[in-house]
C-alpha atoms as one frame of an Amber mdcrd trajectory, in Angstrom:
protein
   6.535  -9.183  -2.892   6.970 -12.741  -4.153   7.309 -15.574  -1.627   8.725
 -19.114  -1.804   6.668 -21.657  -3.779   4.405 -18.922  -5.108   2.383 -19.747
  -8.203   1.297 -16.926 -10.479   2.190 -13.262 -10.585   2.689 -10.866  -7.699
  -0.324  -9.142  -6.163  -1.263  -6.047  -8.137  -0.491  -2.661  -6.573  -1.631
  -0.499  -9.500  -4.705  -0.384 -11.763  -2.531  -1.278 -14.754  -1.200  -4.418
 -13.085  -4.760  -5.435 -12.201  -5.665  -5.205 -15.886  -2.577  -7.238 -16.799
  -3.582  -9.947 -14.328  -7.081 -10.088 -15.802  -5.651 -10.385 -19.306  -3.264
 -13.116 -18.138  -6.166 -15.145 -16.707  -8.257 -14.519 -19.828  -5.511 -15.738
 -22.170  -4.680 -18.689 -19.895  -8.281 -19.943 -19.985  -8.247 -19.815 -23.790
  -4.983 -21.777 -23.852  -6.410 -24.375 -21.459  -9.535 -24.828 -23.601  -7.500
 -25.217 -26.790  -5.056 -27.635 -25.176  -7.891 -29.727 -23.716  -9.709 -29.950
 -27.045  -6.579 -30.885 -28.987  -5.574 -33.473 -26.376  -9.059 -35.002 -26.485
  -8.968 -35.302 -30.275  -5.498 -36.878 -30.221  -6.468 -39.389 -27.531  -9.724
 -40.233 -29.343  -7.915 -40.845 -32.627  -5.175 -42.950 -31.027  -7.375 -45.081
 -28.798 -10.396 -45.482 -31.073  -8.395 -45.355 -34.279 -10.863 -42.969 -35.837
 -10.515 -43.068 -39.609 -13.974 -41.955 -40.577 -13.985 -40.088 -43.865 -16.300
 -37.435 -42.418 -13.702 -36.435 -39.809 -10.679 -36.605 -42.094 -12.100 -35.013
 -45.242 -15.175 -33.061 -44.220 -15.539 -29.575 -45.686 -17.411 -28.473 -42.551
 -14.520 -29.517 -40.336 -12.054 -27.537 -42.455 -14.257 -24.449 -42.232 -14.480
 -24.799 -38.442 -10.749 -25.173 -37.857 -10.107 -22.161 -40.097 -12.680 -19.829
 -38.520 -12.180 -20.930 -34.907  -8.494 -19.868 -34.677  -9.404 -16.483 -36.172
 -12.050 -15.990 -33.477  -9.561 -17.029 -30.780  -7.001 -14.517 -32.085  -9.600
 -11.741 -31.996 -10.541 -12.630 -28.408  -6.870 -12.294 -27.429  -5.959  -9.314
 -29.614  -8.724  -6.898 -28.575  -7.951  -6.789 -24.813  -4.232  -6.908 -25.604
  -4.396  -3.811 -27.828  -6.512  -2.028 -25.230  -3.851  -2.686 -22.599  -1.054
  -1.510 -24.894  -2.786   1.827 -25.402  -3.481   2.175 -21.663   0.202   1.600
 -20.887   1.217   4.420 -23.239  -1.173   7.010 -21.825   0.281   9.843 -19.736
  -2.560  11.750 -18.073  -1.502  14.838 -16.086   1.070  13.226 -13.763   1.351
  14.755 -10.291   5.039  13.882 -10.050   7.823  13.163 -12.532  10.899  11.151
 -11.579  13.862  10.542 -13.848  15.540   7.145 -13.331  19.016   6.742 -14.818
  20.736   3.375 -14.988  24.467   3.034 -14.331  26.838   0.105 -13.969  25.599
  -0.936 -11.446  23.190   1.296  -9.590  20.273   3.649 -10.214  20.099   7.390
  -9.746  16.848   9.311  -9.317  16.054  12.948 -10.085  12.769  14.510  -9.011
  12.334  17.003 -11.824   9.595  18.946 -10.003  12.073  19.807  -7.216  15.217
  21.847  -7.588  17.713  19.881  -5.494  16.096  16.482  -5.002  18.335  13.821
  -6.541  20.230  10.830  -5.169  21.910   7.556  -6.083  20.460   4.194  -5.064
  22.874   1.321  -4.368  22.137  -2.224  -3.274  22.658  -2.863   0.434  25.455
  -5.472   0.822  24.463  -8.740   2.461  26.621  -8.101   5.525  24.880  -4.752
   6.133  21.297  -6.026   5.985  19.104  -5.611   9.040  16.391  -8.096  10.120
  13.422  -7.884   7.748  15.396  -6.662   4.731  15.671  -8.756   1.585  18.985
  -9.927   0.174  19.796  -8.549  -3.310  16.598  -6.456  -3.245  17.171  -3.755
  -0.625  18.598  -0.358  -1.614  20.207   2.273   0.578  17.934   5.007  -0.856
  14.400   4.202  -1.942  12.445   6.020  -4.618   9.640   7.521  -2.541   6.375
   8.465  -4.268   2.928   9.534  -3.042   0.266   6.835  -3.104  -2.894   7.245
  -5.196  -1.227   9.822  -7.450  -0.269   9.510 -11.138   3.514   9.149 -11.353
   5.544   9.534 -14.535   8.953   7.878 -14.741  11.473   9.005 -17.347  14.031
   6.258 -17.881  17.458   6.491 -19.481  20.959   5.059 -19.052  24.437   6.511
 -18.843  26.515   3.595 -20.138  24.814   0.393 -21.374  21.265  -0.950 -21.728
  19.325  -1.367 -18.483  15.649  -2.004 -17.749  13.609  -0.411 -14.958  11.081
  -3.070 -13.933   8.615  -3.367 -11.051   6.371  -6.461 -11.349   3.822  -5.414
  -8.707   3.176  -2.132 -10.543   3.141  -3.599 -14.038   6.028  -1.400 -15.188
   8.988  -2.432 -17.340  10.845   0.258 -19.289  14.111  -0.103 -21.194  16.862
   2.325 -20.212  18.741   3.204 -23.404  21.775   5.534 -23.474  20.921   8.753
 -25.290  17.196   8.019 -25.290  14.436   8.983 -22.869  11.606   6.463 -22.406
   8.642   7.051 -20.149   6.003   5.142 -18.245   3.237   6.003 -15.836   1.680
   4.245 -12.867  -0.561   4.856  -9.864   0.243   3.025  -6.638  -3.098   2.106
  -5.100  -1.847   1.483  -1.562   1.073   2.475   0.660   3.879  -0.053   0.761
   7.343  -1.015  -0.438   7.681  -2.591  -3.871  10.775  -4.320  -5.219  12.141
  -4.826  -8.701  15.427  -5.436 -10.473  17.170  -4.467 -13.670  15.679  -6.744
 -16.327  18.344  -6.270 -18.963  21.638  -8.179 -18.893  23.876  -5.160 -18.342
  27.171  -6.709 -17.239  28.877  -8.625 -14.469  26.864  -7.040 -11.638  23.543
  -7.097 -13.470  21.798  -8.798 -10.537  23.077  -6.267  -7.992  21.139  -3.132
  -8.935  17.698  -3.481  -7.321  14.800  -1.050  -7.636  12.868  -0.117  -4.505
   9.787   2.104  -4.641   8.135   3.169  -1.415   4.609   4.569  -1.657   3.528
   6.786   1.230   0.609   9.145   1.917   0.950  12.571   0.333   1.695  14.419
   3.582   4.500  11.971   4.402   5.939  12.425   0.928   5.968  16.215   1.357
   7.822  15.865   4.659  10.320  13.447   3.102  10.967  15.682   0.084  11.566
  18.680   2.355  14.079  16.772   4.482  15.883  15.398   1.416  16.123  18.835
  -0.169  17.543  20.276   3.050  20.149  17.516   3.297  21.188  18.102  -0.307
């Protein structure tokens, strides 16, 4: 969960998000090095008025500033492509949940259970209890077992939506008539918040996503109670 004056991304709660954080830091260091070098050259040329022919017309310098950007691009591209392939992998999920976007709420269907489905609406500000977050709390949370591969099938009923959870490194477009999928593993029990990340209409900011990760035995008890209530 983000907090006021926070710098950087949210703490990772999945292996994929940990990899994304590492890639972010890796790319940021490269950007800092490039920016520092370019700034140094600009300052040196302005203050010292460097006009030496070797610097301006040297063949060696031209070779360096042609090869160096190619090396930098390779250093960024290789881990980036690795992450892209990891994000697309679906390896024997233990649970599949279908998330459907509506104007303006989410509905969830647990496809491995016969009667386990519900709608998830934002809790109005006047109904919040102490400890709940404004514009982020939902009346029904998507409950999943921790430390288990989860597959999410995402679609929409009306317009474009986007199912996004920053702490889990998941962001999937919800397109009417199309089924997209993503996978994640929650590494620890907890409650994780997200929001629709596609401008889907007047109440775009009022359809939060809340995922609660619990131990497997608690999830089994919850699924049994929900199925009985249905």
